[in-house]
mmCIF file of C-alpha atoms and ligand atoms in Angstrom:
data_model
loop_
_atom_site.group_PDB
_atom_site.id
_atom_site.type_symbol
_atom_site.label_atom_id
_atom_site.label_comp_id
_atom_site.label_asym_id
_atom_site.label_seq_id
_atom_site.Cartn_x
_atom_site.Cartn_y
_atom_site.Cartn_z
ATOM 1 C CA UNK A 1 78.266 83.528 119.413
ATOM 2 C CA UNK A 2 77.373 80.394 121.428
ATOM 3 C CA UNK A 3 80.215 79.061 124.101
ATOM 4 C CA UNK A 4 82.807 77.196 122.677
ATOM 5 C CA UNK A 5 82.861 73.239 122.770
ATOM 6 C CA UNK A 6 86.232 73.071 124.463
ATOM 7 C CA UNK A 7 88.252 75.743 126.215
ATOM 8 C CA UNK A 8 92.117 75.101 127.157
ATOM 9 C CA UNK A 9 92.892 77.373 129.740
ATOM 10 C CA UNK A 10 96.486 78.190 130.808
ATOM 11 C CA UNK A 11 98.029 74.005 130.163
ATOM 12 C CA UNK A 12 101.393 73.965 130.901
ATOM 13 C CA UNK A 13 102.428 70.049 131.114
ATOM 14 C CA UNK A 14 105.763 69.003 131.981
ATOM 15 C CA UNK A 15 107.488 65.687 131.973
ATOM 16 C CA UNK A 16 110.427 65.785 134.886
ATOM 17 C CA UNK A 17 112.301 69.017 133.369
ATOM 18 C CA UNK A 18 111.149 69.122 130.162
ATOM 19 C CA UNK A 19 108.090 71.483 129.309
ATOM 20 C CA UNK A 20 105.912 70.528 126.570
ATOM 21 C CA UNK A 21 103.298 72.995 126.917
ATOM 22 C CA UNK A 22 103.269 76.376 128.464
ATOM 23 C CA UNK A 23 100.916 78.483 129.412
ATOM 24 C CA UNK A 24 98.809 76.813 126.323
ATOM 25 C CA UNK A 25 95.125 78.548 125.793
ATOM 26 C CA UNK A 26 92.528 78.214 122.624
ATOM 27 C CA UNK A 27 89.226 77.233 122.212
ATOM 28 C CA UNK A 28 87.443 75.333 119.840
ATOM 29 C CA UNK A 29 84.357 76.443 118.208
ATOM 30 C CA UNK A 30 81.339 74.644 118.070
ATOM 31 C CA UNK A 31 80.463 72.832 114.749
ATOM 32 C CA UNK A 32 83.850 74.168 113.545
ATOM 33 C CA UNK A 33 86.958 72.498 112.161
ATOM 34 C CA UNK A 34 89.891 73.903 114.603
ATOM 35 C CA UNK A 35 93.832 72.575 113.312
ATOM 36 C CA UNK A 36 96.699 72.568 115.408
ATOM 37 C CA UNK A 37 99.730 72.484 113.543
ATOM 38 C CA UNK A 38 103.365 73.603 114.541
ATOM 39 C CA UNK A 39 106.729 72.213 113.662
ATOM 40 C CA UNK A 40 107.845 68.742 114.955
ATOM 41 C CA UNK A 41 108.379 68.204 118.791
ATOM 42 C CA UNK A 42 106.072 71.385 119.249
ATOM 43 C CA UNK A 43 103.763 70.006 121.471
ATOM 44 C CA UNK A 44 100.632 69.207 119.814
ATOM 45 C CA UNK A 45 100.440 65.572 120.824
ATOM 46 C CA UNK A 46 101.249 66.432 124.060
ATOM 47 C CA UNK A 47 97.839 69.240 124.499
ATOM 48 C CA UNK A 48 95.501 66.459 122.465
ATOM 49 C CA UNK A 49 97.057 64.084 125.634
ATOM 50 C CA UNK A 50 95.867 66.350 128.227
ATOM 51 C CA UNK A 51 92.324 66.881 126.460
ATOM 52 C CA UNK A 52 91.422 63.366 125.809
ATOM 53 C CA UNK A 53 92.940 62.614 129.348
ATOM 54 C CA UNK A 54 95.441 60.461 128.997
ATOM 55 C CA UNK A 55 97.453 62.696 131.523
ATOM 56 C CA UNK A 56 96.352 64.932 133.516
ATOM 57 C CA UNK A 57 97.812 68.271 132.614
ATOM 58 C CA UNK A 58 100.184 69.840 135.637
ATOM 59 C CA UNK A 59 98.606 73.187 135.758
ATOM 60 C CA UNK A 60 95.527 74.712 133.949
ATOM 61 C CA UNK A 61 92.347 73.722 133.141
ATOM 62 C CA UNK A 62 90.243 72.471 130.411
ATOM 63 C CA UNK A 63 86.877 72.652 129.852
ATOM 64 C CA UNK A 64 84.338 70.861 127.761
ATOM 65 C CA UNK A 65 80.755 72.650 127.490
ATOM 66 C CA UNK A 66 79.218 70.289 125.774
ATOM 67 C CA UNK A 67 76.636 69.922 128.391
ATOM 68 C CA UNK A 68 75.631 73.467 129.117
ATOM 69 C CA UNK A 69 77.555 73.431 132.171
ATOM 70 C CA UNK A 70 81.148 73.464 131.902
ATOM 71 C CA UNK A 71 82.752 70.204 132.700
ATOM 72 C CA UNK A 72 86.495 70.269 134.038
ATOM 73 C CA UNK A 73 88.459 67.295 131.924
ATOM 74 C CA UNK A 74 91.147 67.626 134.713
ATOM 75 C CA UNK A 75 88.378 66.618 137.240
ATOM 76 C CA UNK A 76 87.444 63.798 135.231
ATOM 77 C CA UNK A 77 91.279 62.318 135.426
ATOM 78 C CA UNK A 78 91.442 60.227 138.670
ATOM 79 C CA UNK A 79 93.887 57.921 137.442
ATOM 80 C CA UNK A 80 96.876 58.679 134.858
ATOM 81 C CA UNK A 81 97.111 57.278 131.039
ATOM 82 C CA UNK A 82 93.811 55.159 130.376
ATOM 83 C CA UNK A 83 91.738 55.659 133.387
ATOM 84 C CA UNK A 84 90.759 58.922 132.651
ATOM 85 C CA UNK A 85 90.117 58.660 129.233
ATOM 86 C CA UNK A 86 87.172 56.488 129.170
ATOM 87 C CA UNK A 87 85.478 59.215 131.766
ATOM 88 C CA UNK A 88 86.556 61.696 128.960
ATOM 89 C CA UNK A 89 85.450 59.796 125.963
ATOM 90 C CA UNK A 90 81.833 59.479 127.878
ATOM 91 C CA UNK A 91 81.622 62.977 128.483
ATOM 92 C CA UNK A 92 82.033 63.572 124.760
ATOM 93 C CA UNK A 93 85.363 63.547 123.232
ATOM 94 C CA UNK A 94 86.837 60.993 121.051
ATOM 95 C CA UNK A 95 90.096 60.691 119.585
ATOM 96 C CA UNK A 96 92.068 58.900 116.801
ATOM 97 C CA UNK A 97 96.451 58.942 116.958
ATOM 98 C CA UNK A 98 99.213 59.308 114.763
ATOM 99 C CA UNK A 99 100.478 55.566 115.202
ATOM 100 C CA UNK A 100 97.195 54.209 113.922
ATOM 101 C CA UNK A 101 96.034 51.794 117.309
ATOM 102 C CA UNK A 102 93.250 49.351 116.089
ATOM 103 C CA UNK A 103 92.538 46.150 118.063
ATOM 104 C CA UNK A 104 94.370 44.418 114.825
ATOM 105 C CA UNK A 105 93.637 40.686 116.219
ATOM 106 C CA UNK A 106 90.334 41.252 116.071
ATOM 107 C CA UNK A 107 87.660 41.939 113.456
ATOM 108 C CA UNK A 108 86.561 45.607 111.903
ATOM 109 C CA UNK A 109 83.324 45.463 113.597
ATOM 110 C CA UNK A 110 84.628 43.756 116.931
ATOM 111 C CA UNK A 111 86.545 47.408 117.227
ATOM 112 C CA UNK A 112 83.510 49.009 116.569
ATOM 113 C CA UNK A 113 81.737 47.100 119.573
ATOM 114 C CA UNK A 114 84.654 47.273 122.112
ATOM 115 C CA UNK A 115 84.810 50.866 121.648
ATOM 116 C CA UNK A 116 81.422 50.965 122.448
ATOM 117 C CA UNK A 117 81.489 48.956 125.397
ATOM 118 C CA UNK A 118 84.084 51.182 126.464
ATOM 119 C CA UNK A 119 82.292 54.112 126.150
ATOM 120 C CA UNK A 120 78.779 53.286 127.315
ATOM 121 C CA UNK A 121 77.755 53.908 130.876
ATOM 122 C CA UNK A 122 75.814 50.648 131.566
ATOM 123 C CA UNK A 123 78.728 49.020 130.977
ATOM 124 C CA UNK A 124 77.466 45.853 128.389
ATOM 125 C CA UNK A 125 80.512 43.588 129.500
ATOM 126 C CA UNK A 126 79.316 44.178 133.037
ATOM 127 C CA UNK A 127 75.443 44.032 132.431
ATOM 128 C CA UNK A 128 73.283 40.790 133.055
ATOM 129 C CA UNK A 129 73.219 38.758 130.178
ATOM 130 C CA UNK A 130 70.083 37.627 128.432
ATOM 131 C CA UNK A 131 67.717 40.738 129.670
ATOM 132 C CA UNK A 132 65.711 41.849 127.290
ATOM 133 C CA UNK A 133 67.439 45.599 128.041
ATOM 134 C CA UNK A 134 71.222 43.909 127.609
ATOM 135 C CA UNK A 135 69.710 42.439 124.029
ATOM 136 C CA UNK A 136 68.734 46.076 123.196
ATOM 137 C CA UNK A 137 71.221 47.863 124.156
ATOM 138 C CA UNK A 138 73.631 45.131 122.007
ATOM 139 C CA UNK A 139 71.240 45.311 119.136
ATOM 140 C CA UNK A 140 71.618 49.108 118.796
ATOM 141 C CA UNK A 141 75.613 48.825 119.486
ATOM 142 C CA UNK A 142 75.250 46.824 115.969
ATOM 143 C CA UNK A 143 73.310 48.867 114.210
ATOM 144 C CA UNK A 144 75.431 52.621 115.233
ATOM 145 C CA UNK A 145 78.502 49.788 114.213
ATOM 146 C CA UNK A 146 76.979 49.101 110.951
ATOM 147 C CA UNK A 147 75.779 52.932 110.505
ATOM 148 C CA UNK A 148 79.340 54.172 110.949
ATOM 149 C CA UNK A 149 81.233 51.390 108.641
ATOM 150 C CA UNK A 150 78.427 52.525 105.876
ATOM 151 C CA UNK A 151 79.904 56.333 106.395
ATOM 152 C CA UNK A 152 83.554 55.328 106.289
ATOM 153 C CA UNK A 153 82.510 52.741 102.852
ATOM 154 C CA UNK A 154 83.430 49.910 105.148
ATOM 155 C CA UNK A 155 81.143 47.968 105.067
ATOM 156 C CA UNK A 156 82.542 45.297 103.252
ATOM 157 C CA UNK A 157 85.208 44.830 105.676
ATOM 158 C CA UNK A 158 82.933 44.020 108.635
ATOM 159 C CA UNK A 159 84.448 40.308 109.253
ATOM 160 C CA UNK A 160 87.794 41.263 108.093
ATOM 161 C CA UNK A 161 90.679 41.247 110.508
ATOM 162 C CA UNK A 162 91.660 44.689 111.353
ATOM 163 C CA UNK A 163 95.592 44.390 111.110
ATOM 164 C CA UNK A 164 94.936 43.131 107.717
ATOM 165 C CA UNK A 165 93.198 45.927 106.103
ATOM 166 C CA UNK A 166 95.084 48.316 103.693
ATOM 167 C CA UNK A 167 96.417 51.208 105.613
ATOM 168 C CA UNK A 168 94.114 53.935 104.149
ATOM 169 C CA UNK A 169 90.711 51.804 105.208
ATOM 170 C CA UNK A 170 92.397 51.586 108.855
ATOM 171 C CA UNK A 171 92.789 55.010 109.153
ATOM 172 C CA UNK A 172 89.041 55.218 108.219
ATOM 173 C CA UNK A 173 88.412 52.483 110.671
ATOM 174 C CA UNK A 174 89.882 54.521 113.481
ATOM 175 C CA UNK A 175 87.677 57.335 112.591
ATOM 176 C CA UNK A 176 84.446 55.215 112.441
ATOM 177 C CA UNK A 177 85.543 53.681 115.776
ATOM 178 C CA UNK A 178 85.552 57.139 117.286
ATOM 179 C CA UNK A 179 82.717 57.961 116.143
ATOM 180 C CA UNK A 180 80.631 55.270 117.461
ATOM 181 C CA UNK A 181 80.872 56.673 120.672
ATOM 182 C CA UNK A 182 78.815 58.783 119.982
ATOM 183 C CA UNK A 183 81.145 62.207 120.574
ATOM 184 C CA UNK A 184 80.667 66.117 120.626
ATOM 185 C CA UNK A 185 84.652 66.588 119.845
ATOM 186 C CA UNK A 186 86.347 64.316 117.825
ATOM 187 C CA UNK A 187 90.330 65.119 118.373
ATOM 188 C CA UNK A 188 91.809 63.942 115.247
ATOM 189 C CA UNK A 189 95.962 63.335 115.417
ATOM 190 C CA UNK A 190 97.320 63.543 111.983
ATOM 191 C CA UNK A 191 94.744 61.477 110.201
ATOM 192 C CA UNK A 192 96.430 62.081 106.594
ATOM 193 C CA UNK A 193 100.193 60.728 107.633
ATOM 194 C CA UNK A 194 100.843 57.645 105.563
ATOM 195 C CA UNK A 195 97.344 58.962 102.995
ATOM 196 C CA UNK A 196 98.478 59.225 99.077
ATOM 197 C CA UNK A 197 96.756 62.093 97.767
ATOM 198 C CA UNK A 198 93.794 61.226 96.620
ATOM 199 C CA UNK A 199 92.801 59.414 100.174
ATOM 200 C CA UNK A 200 93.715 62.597 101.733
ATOM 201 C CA UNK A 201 91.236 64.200 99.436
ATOM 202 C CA UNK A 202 88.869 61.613 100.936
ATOM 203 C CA UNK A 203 89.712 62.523 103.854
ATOM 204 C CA UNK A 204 88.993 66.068 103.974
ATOM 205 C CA UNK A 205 85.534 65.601 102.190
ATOM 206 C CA UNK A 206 85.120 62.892 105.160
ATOM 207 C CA UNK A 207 86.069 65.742 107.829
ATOM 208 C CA UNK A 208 83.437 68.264 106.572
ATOM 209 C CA UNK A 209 80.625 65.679 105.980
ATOM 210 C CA UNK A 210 81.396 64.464 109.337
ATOM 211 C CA UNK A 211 81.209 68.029 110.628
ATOM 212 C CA UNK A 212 78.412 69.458 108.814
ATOM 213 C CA UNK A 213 76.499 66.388 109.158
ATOM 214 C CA UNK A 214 76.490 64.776 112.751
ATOM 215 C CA UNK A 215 76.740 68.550 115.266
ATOM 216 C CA UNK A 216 80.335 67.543 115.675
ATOM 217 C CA UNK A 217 83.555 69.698 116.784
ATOM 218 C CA UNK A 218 86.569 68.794 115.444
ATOM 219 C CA UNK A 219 90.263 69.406 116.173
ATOM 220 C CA UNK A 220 92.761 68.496 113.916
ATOM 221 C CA UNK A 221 96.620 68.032 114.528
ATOM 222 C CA UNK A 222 97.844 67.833 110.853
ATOM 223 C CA UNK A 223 101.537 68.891 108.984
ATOM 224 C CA UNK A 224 99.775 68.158 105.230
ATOM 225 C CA UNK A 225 98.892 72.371 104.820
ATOM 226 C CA UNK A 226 96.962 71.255 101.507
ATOM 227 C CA UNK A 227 94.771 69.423 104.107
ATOM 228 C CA UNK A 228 94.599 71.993 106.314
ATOM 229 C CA UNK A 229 93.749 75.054 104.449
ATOM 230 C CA UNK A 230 91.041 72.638 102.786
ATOM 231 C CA UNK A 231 88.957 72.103 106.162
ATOM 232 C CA UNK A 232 90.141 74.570 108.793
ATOM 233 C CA UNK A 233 88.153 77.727 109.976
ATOM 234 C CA UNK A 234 90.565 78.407 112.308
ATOM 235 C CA UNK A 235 94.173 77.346 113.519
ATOM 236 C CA UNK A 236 96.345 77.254 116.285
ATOM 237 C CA UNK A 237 100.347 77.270 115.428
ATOM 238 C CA UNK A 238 102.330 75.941 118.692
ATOM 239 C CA UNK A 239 105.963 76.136 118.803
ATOM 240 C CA UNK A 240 108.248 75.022 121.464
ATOM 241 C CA UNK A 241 105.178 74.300 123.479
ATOM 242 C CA UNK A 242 103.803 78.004 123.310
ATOM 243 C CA UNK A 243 100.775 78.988 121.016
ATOM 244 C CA UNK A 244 102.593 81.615 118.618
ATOM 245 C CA UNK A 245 99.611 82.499 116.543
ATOM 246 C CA UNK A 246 95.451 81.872 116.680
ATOM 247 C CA UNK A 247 93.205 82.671 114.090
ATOM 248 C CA UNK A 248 91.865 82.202 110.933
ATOM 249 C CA UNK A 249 93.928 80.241 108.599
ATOM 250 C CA UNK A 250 94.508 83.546 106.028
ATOM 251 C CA UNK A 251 95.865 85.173 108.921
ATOM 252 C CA UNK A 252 97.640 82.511 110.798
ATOM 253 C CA UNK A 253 99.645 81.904 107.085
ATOM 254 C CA UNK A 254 100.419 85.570 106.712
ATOM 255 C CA UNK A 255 101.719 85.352 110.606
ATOM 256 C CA UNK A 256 105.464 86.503 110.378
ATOM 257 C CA UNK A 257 106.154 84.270 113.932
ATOM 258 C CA UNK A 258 104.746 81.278 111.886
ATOM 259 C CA UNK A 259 106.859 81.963 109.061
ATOM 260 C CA UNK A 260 109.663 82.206 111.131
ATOM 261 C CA UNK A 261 109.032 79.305 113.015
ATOM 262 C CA UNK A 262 108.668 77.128 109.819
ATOM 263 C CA UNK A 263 111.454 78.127 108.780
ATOM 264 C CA UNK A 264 113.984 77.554 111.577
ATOM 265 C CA UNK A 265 114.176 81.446 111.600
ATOM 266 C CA UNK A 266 114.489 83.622 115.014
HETATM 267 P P1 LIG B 1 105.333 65.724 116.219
HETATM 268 O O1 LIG B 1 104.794 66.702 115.229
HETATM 269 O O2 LIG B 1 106.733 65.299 115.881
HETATM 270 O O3 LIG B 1 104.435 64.559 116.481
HETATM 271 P P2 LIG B 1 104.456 67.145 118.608
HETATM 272 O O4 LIG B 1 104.238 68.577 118.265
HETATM 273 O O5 LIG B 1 103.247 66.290 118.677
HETATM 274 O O6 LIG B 1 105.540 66.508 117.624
HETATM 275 P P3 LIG B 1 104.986 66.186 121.260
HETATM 276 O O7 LIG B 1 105.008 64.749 120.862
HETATM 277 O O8 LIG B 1 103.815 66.679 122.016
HETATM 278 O O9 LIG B 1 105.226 67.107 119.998
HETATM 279 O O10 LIG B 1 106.304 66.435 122.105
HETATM 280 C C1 LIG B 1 106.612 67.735 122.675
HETATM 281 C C2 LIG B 1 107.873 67.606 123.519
HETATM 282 O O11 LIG B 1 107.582 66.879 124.713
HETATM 283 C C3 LIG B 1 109.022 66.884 122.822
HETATM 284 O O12 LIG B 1 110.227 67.506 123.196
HETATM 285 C C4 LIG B 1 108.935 65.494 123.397
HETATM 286 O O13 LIG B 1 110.179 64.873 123.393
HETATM 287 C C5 LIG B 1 108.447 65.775 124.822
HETATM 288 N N1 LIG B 1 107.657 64.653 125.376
HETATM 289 C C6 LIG B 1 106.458 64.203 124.910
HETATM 290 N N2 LIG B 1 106.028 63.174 125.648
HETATM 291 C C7 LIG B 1 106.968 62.972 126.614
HETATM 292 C C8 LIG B 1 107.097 62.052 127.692
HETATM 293 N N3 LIG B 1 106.166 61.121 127.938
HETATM 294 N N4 LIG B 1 108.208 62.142 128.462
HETATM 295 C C9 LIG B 1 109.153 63.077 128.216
HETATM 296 N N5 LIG B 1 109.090 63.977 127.227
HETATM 297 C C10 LIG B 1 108.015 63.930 126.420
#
């Protein structure tokens, strides 16, 4: 079996005296669909926070091997909240969030471009305009926009403000937005909340296609089970901050320590 994609080792993250992870390890498989799920206030955000760097965890370490060597996300962190996270998104992890965050002021494909800007090493808001290589490198930013707005069934909304699409096609937009950046991981964080349930149906047929279709990891925080069991090969159950259970989802299910920590039992 080939490395894994991402490999949390030991994250224990703490916020003055609280401790929202401990001692947190699991690894997510490449080209597999990994969900972390857990009860509310378990931690889950928290861990996706740490990978996709928007704070740098307190002890631990996490590792990306998306580039055949391993790559230390904690090393990538030199500032906290967003100044890490752009180094993380160019190393190859993008993320969506449960309170849906869309530039809403501005158009569907102006967040496809910022995010690209963002993301791309030669910087196009800092390149010299009007060379041939700045034209290019705008021209393609387009076209991957367009791409990904024809895989969400966007496309129609290109020139619509963001703010004012229906909440289901923002949800989408957020996804096509991460994946412009071209990632290895996409860390989604509960992309069915607000979904009725045929657009979470959508959803998990977008998950797999996305998957199957573009060599892409994903991890998935999600509380929707139907959802879950759908696309998972594997989960990871946290609970007060800890991993209780890790594996696949007919075992993590049958877990006694997940039953009991769905159901407020101890
Ligand atoms: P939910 O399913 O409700 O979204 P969660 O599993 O994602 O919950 P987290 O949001 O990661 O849980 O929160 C875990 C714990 O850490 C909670 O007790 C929360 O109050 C605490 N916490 C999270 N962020 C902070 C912070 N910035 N400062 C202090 N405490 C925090």
């Amino acid at each position: 079996m080939s490395a894994p994609i991402l490999d949390v080792q030991n994250v224990t993250m703490r916020f003055g005296g609280i401790v929202a992870n401990r001692n947190v390890s699991f690894s997510v498989e490449r080209g597999a669909i990994t969900a972390l799920i857990g009860p509310n206030g378990a931690g889950k955000t928290t861990i996706f926070d740490c990978i996709t760097g928007f704070y740098r965890a307190s002890e631990g370490r996490i590792l990306l091997n998306g580039r055949g060597t391993s790559e230390d996300i904690g090393a990538l962190i030199t500032r906290p909240i967003t100044g890490g996270s752009h180094l993380v998104t160019r190393a190859g992890i993008a993320r969506t969030f449960q309170n849906i965050r869309l530039f809403k002021e501005m158009s569907v494909i102006e967040n496809l471009l910022v995010a690209q800007h963002l993301a791309t090493r030669n910087n196009l808001l800092s390149g010299v305009f009007r060379t041939r290589a700045y034209r290019n490198a705008e021209a393609e930013a387009v076209d991957r926009a367009y791409y990904w707005l024809g895989q969400m069934s966007l496309v129609e909304d290109a020139n619509h403000l963001a703010g004012e699409l229906p909440y289901g096609r923002q949800r989408r937009l957020e996804i096509a937005r991460a994946m412009c950046t071209s990632p290895k991981l996409i860390c989604l964080d509960e992309p069915a909340a607000g979904l009725n349930p045929s657009e979470t149906k959508d959803l998990s047929d977008v998950i797999r296609r996305l998957c199957a279709d573009h060599d892409l990891s994903v991890l998935v925080i999600e509380h929707d089970m139907g959802l879950v069991m759908r696309i998972a090969n594997h989960i990871v159950v946290l609970d007060h901050g800890e991993v209780i259970s890790d594996g696949t989802p007919e075992s993590v299910t049958n877990d006694p320590a997940v039953i009991a920590a769905y159901l407020g039992v101890s």
